[in-house]
Amino acid sequence: MISLAVAASLSLTAPELPPLPPIKREAQVVYIDRAGAVLGVRGGRYGPPVDIAKLPAHVPAAFVSIEDRRFYDHNGIDPLGIARAIVANTEQGRAVQGASTITQQLARNLFLSADQTMERKAREAMYALQLERAYTKKQILGLYLSRVYFGSGAYGIEQASRRYFGKPAARLTLREAATLAGVLKSPTKYNPIEEPQNAAQRADVVLATMVETGAITPAQRKQAMAQPLKLSGGAYSSASNYFLDWIDGQRRALVGAPRQDIIVETTLDAGLEAMAASTARSVVTRHQAQNVTQAALIALDGQGRVRAMVGGLDYASAPYNRAVTAKRQAGSAWKPFVYLTALEAGRTPDMTVVDEPLAIGTWSPQNYSNTYAGILTLEQAVAQSTNTVAARLADEVGRANVAATAKRLGIVSPINTDPAMALGTSLVSPLEMAQAYAAFGNGGNRAQAYGVERIRTVSGQVLYQRKPTPQPAVIANPALSDLNRMLRGVVRSGTGAKAAIAGYDLAGKTGTTSDYKDAWFAGYTGGLTTVVWMGNDNGAPMKRVTGGGAPAELWRGFMTGALKRVPVQAIPVGPPPVALPPPPPVETIDTLLDASPENLPPAEVVDDPPT
C-alpha cells in the first residue's frame, strides 16, 4: 500500500506525469439469436465504455458506494480512504479493507499487471492522477464498468447483466445492481448462480453502504432485499457455445477479422437451445445405469436454418461438437435412403416382401429378434426395421444408387458400398442426417444447414446478408409421399412409438448399431426436423440402449416443447409427380463413394425390436 504521506503528496501536488499509454480494446463479435437475445461474445474480452447516462442511477451508485464512496470527491487517489483502510486493517490484524480508488483499479486494468510491487503501485497512482486529468468522472466510471470481471466469463457490466439476469444493464433493478456490485470482491465466492446465499448476503452489504452514502433510503433497501432474485438460465449460457464454435469459422470466412465491433445475427432459437440442452442432460442422467454418457441433438427448419444444436452435455469440460464433428454409424436410421431408392425404382409401400434368411456373398444379415416374420409389406418392414428386407432391397436396386440418393439429400461423408451399407455402417454426423431428413419433411427439397443470417456493425452497416437461394427438388412424388407414409408408421406403431406426440403429424426412424455403441432417432414434422444421437465418446457399448428407447425419449421431450414454439404444420405432400433429372453416370457416382475395403467399418448392425 502506498504510504499516507506519499499519497497525500501525489494528490495535493501536480507532478510532471508520463503521458498515458493508448487505451486498447480489441473488436468484439456479438452473436445474437433469431429474436435478438445475446448468445455469446467472441473476440475482444472487453465491451465498449459504458454510457453512465443510460443506466438507472442506482447502478453506478451501487458500485461507487461499495468500491469507492469518495469517488466524486478525490482526484484519483484518496488519502482519507487510505487512512481509513490502515486503521481498519491495523485493528483487525489483517487486510480487511482496500484503499484503491476506482480510478486506480482502472489504471491497473488498463495499463499494468497485478504484481504486488512498490514500483507497480507508484505507476498505478501516477496513471490514476493522469486519468483524472484526461477524463470526466462519468467517463472513468464507464470505462471501469466495461472492464471489471464478474465471474462466469463475463467482463463488464453489460456481459454480466446478460449472463446472470438475461437483460441489458439499462434494465437492472436495485437488487440486481447490488448483487453485481457485490460480485467484484470475489467473483467466485459471490457468484449469484453458484453461491446464491453468499451473493445475497453480499448484496445486502452493498445496499447498506448505499444507505450510508445517501444513495437510497432504508425502506428502499428493505424493499430490494424482499424481491426475489430471478437468475437467467437462458440464452447467454454455455449451451450455445457448440453452435458458436460451428459458425465462428464461417463468420471469419465471410467477413474476416473485425476492425470494429460487429453483430452476427444467427438462426438459433435460444429458447429451443436451452430446452434441448436441459432435456439432453435429464435423459442421459436417467439412463446412466445403462452406460449412456453423451448425447447430441440438432434441429433444422425446412430451409436448413439451425434452430437448436447440442454438441454434448457440458461444453466447459468437453467442447468437442458431437452434432457436427463426430461421425458414427447410423444403424437403421440409414434405411430411409434404401427405401427411397427402391420407391423411386417403382416399389410401393403395399408391395409384399419376404423376411427370411438371406446371404449376400459371405454376409448374412440378422434381425434384432433373431426371428423371421415371413411375408410383409414394405411398410411393415420399415415399421419393424427388418434388416433382411432392407439388405435385399439395397442389393436389388444397387448400393451405389442408394449411396447416390444419400448424397443427393445431404450426406457429405464417404459412403461404403459393401453389402452391410444398407444397415447403416457408413460414418455420418447428426448434422448430415438432419440435412437429409429435412428433405422428407419440407416437400422434397434439399436443405443445406446454415447458421448465419446477417453480419452488421454496431452502427448498422451490413457486412453480409444471406441471400435467399432456391432449394433444389431432390425427391419427387409419388416416392416422397410413399416414404412419408412408411415413416409415419414407424412412429405410430413401429420401433419409434415412444417418440409419438398426440395431435401432431410425425414421422421418423430409429437406429441402433453393433453392441449398442450408437443409438439414434431421426424424425420430423412439417417444417422441423430433429436428429438425436446417444452413446459414448470412447465407443464403449451401452447396455441395450436402442434408438427406440432413450433417443426417442429425448426426441419426444424436446419436440413436445418445440412444437409449442413453432407453427403447427402437417408434413407437406410435396409437388405433383415430375421427372427428376437422370442419375449421374456410374463414373460420377464412384467419385462420391469410398468403398476401399480397408476403410470399411464393422459390418454387423442391429436395430430396435418392434414395439
Tab-separated table of C-alpha atoms in Angstrom, residues 110-268:
chain	number	residue	atom	x	y	z
A	110	LEU	CA	-5.811	-0.627	-18.466
A	111	PHE	CA	-2.057	-0.401	-18.268
A	112	LEU	CA	-0.468	-2.578	-15.591
A	113	SER	CA	-0.066	-6.098	-14.257
A	114	ALA	CA	-1.301	-7.295	-10.873
A	115	ASP	CA	2.237	-7.588	-9.457
A	116	GLN	CA	2.373	-6.518	-5.812
A	117	THR	CA	5.469	-4.302	-6.079
A	118	MET	CA	6.111	-0.750	-4.948
A	119	GLU	CA	7.072	0.252	-8.477
A	120	ARG	CA	3.770	-1.003	-9.884
A	121	LYS	CA	1.810	0.730	-7.126
A	122	ALA	CA	3.620	4.017	-7.790
A	123	ARG	CA	2.909	3.805	-11.520
A	124	GLU	CA	-0.716	2.963	-10.717
A	125	ALA	CA	-1.013	6.127	-8.645
A	126	MET	CA	0.528	8.290	-11.365
A	127	TYR	CA	-1.703	6.824	-14.050
A	128	ALA	CA	-4.737	7.349	-11.818
A	129	LEU	CA	-3.904	11.037	-11.476
A	130	GLN	CA	-3.396	11.316	-15.207
A	131	LEU	CA	-6.695	9.566	-15.929
A	132	GLU	CA	-8.495	12.071	-13.722
A	133	ARG	CA	-6.929	14.911	-15.688
A	134	ALA	CA	-7.799	13.380	-19.063
A	135	TYR	CA	-11.353	12.118	-18.463
A	136	THR	CA	-14.511	13.079	-16.634
A	137	LYS	CA	-15.737	11.070	-13.656
A	138	LYS	CA	-18.523	9.578	-15.756
A	139	GLN	CA	-16.054	8.528	-18.464
A	140	ILE	CA	-13.781	6.909	-15.880
A	141	LEU	CA	-16.673	5.060	-14.298
A	142	GLY	CA	-17.934	3.983	-17.727
A	143	LEU	CA	-14.508	2.589	-18.655
A	144	TYR	CA	-14.282	0.838	-15.311
A	145	LEU	CA	-17.691	-0.811	-15.633
A	146	SER	CA	-16.810	-2.053	-19.112
A	147	ARG	CA	-13.728	-3.935	-17.896
A	148	VAL	CA	-14.165	-5.373	-14.408
A	149	TYR	CA	-14.573	-9.136	-14.106
A	150	PHE	CA	-17.848	-10.525	-12.756
A	151	GLY	CA	-17.118	-14.248	-12.908
A	152	SER	CA	-18.543	-16.918	-15.212
A	153	GLY	CA	-16.523	-15.496	-18.106
A	154	ALA	CA	-18.313	-12.124	-18.011
A	155	TYR	CA	-16.207	-8.975	-18.373
A	156	GLY	CA	-18.014	-5.681	-17.972
A	157	ILE	CA	-21.438	-4.920	-16.592
A	158	GLU	CA	-23.235	-5.495	-19.906
A	159	GLN	CA	-21.977	-9.061	-20.249
A	160	ALA	CA	-22.599	-9.710	-16.553
A	161	SER	CA	-26.154	-8.401	-16.684
A	162	ARG	CA	-27.000	-10.621	-19.628
A	163	ARG	CA	-25.139	-13.614	-18.192
A	164	TYR	CA	-26.823	-13.579	-14.782
A	165	PHE	CA	-30.152	-11.881	-15.428
A	166	GLY	CA	-30.781	-12.203	-19.169
A	167	LYS	CA	-31.274	-8.470	-19.673
A	168	PRO	CA	-29.284	-5.370	-20.680
A	169	ALA	CA	-27.646	-3.364	-17.900
A	170	ALA	CA	-30.044	-0.492	-18.563
A	171	ARG	CA	-32.837	-2.635	-17.066
A	172	LEU	CA	-31.110	-3.765	-13.863
A	173	THR	CA	-33.168	-3.486	-10.696
A	174	LEU	CA	-31.715	-2.169	-7.435
A	175	ARG	CA	-31.324	-5.707	-6.053
A	176	GLU	CA	-29.633	-6.897	-9.250
A	177	ALA	CA	-27.263	-3.907	-9.321
A	178	ALA	CA	-26.277	-4.538	-5.699
A	179	THR	CA	-25.691	-8.215	-6.498
A	180	LEU	CA	-23.331	-7.384	-9.361
A	181	ALA	CA	-21.502	-4.758	-7.321
A	182	GLY	CA	-21.043	-7.351	-4.601
A	183	VAL	CA	-19.531	-9.893	-7.007
A	184	LEU	CA	-16.417	-7.760	-7.550
A	185	LYS	CA	-14.983	-8.542	-4.106
A	186	SER	CA	-14.731	-12.216	-5.116
A	187	PRO	CA	-16.254	-13.384	-8.434
A	188	THR	CA	-16.106	-16.979	-7.180
A	189	LYS	CA	-17.335	-16.595	-3.617
A	190	TYR	CA	-20.162	-14.211	-4.502
A	191	ASN	CA	-21.255	-15.696	-7.837
A	192	PRO	CA	-25.083	-15.463	-7.683
A	193	ILE	CA	-25.590	-18.706	-9.590
A	194	GLU	CA	-23.020	-20.874	-7.845
A	195	GLU	CA	-23.139	-19.215	-4.401
A	196	PRO	CA	-26.627	-17.707	-4.064
A	197	GLN	CA	-26.560	-17.398	-0.261
A	198	ASN	CA	-23.181	-15.656	-0.191
A	199	ALA	CA	-24.263	-13.416	-3.047
A	200	ALA	CA	-27.439	-12.403	-1.209
A	201	GLN	CA	-25.528	-11.543	1.959
A	202	ARG	CA	-23.012	-9.509	-0.002
A	203	ALA	CA	-25.784	-7.686	-1.904
A	204	ASP	CA	-27.288	-6.657	1.430
A	205	VAL	CA	-23.903	-5.249	2.480
A	206	VAL	CA	-23.823	-3.204	-0.733
A	207	LEU	CA	-27.328	-1.905	-0.073
A	208	ALA	CA	-26.308	-0.960	3.459
A	209	THR	CA	-23.419	1.132	2.122
A	210	MET	CA	-25.817	2.773	-0.321
A	211	VAL	CA	-27.959	3.782	2.654
A	212	GLU	CA	-24.860	5.158	4.427
A	213	THR	CA	-23.886	7.231	1.396
A	214	GLY	CA	-27.426	8.513	0.915
A	215	ALA	CA	-27.916	6.822	-2.445
A	216	ILE	CA	-31.062	5.004	-1.215
A	217	THR	CA	-33.290	5.018	1.839
A	218	PRO	CA	-33.570	2.238	4.440
A	219	ALA	CA	-37.044	1.497	3.083
A	220	GLN	CA	-35.640	1.011	-0.439
A	221	ARG	CA	-33.017	-1.346	0.931
A	222	LYS	CA	-35.662	-3.426	2.695
A	223	GLN	CA	-37.888	-3.488	-0.378
A	224	ALA	CA	-34.996	-4.518	-2.645
A	225	MET	CA	-33.991	-7.463	-0.475
A	226	ALA	CA	-37.608	-8.589	-0.234
A	227	GLN	CA	-37.781	-9.027	-4.016
A	228	PRO	CA	-36.723	-12.480	-5.256
A	229	LEU	CA	-33.649	-12.549	-7.475
A	230	LYS	CA	-34.561	-14.007	-10.862
A	231	LEU	CA	-31.454	-15.529	-12.376
A	232	SER	CA	-31.258	-16.282	-16.066
A	233	GLY	CA	-30.809	-19.815	-17.311
A	234	GLY	CA	-31.498	-18.779	-20.877
A	235	ALA	CA	-29.694	-17.702	-23.985
A	236	TYR	CA	-26.416	-16.365	-22.677
A	237	SER	CA	-25.068	-19.630	-21.353
A	238	SER	CA	-22.527	-22.245	-22.327
A	239	ALA	CA	-25.137	-24.374	-24.102
A	240	SER	CA	-24.891	-22.276	-27.259
A	241	ASN	CA	-21.083	-22.442	-27.392
A	242	TYR	CA	-21.179	-25.563	-29.555
A	243	PHE	CA	-23.207	-23.633	-32.107
A	244	LEU	CA	-20.988	-20.550	-31.803
A	245	ASP	CA	-17.877	-22.649	-32.431
A	246	TRP	CA	-19.527	-24.007	-35.568
A	247	ILE	CA	-20.418	-20.625	-37.038
A	248	ASP	CA	-17.406	-18.638	-35.800
A	249	GLY	CA	-15.267	-20.110	-38.553
A	250	GLN	CA	-17.994	-19.342	-41.092
A	251	ARG	CA	-18.102	-15.752	-39.861
A	252	ARG	CA	-14.348	-15.397	-40.333
A	253	ALA	CA	-14.623	-16.729	-43.876
A	254	LEU	CA	-17.420	-14.272	-44.679
A	255	VAL	CA	-16.042	-11.013	-43.253
A	256	GLY	CA	-12.558	-11.735	-41.913
A	257	ALA	CA	-11.140	-10.277	-38.692
A	258	PRO	CA	-13.309	-7.361	-37.491
A	259	ARG	CA	-11.792	-3.897	-37.144
A	260	GLN	CA	-14.771	-2.715	-35.137
A	261	ASP	CA	-17.465	-4.365	-33.037
A	262	ILE	CA	-19.835	-6.443	-35.136
A	263	ILE	CA	-23.096	-8.250	-34.516
A	264	VAL	CA	-23.796	-11.645	-36.066
A	265	GLU	CA	-27.489	-12.423	-36.437
A	266	THR	CA	-27.954	-16.183	-36.298
A	267	THR	CA	-30.695	-18.705	-36.964
A	268	LEU	CA	-30.595	-20.199	-33.471
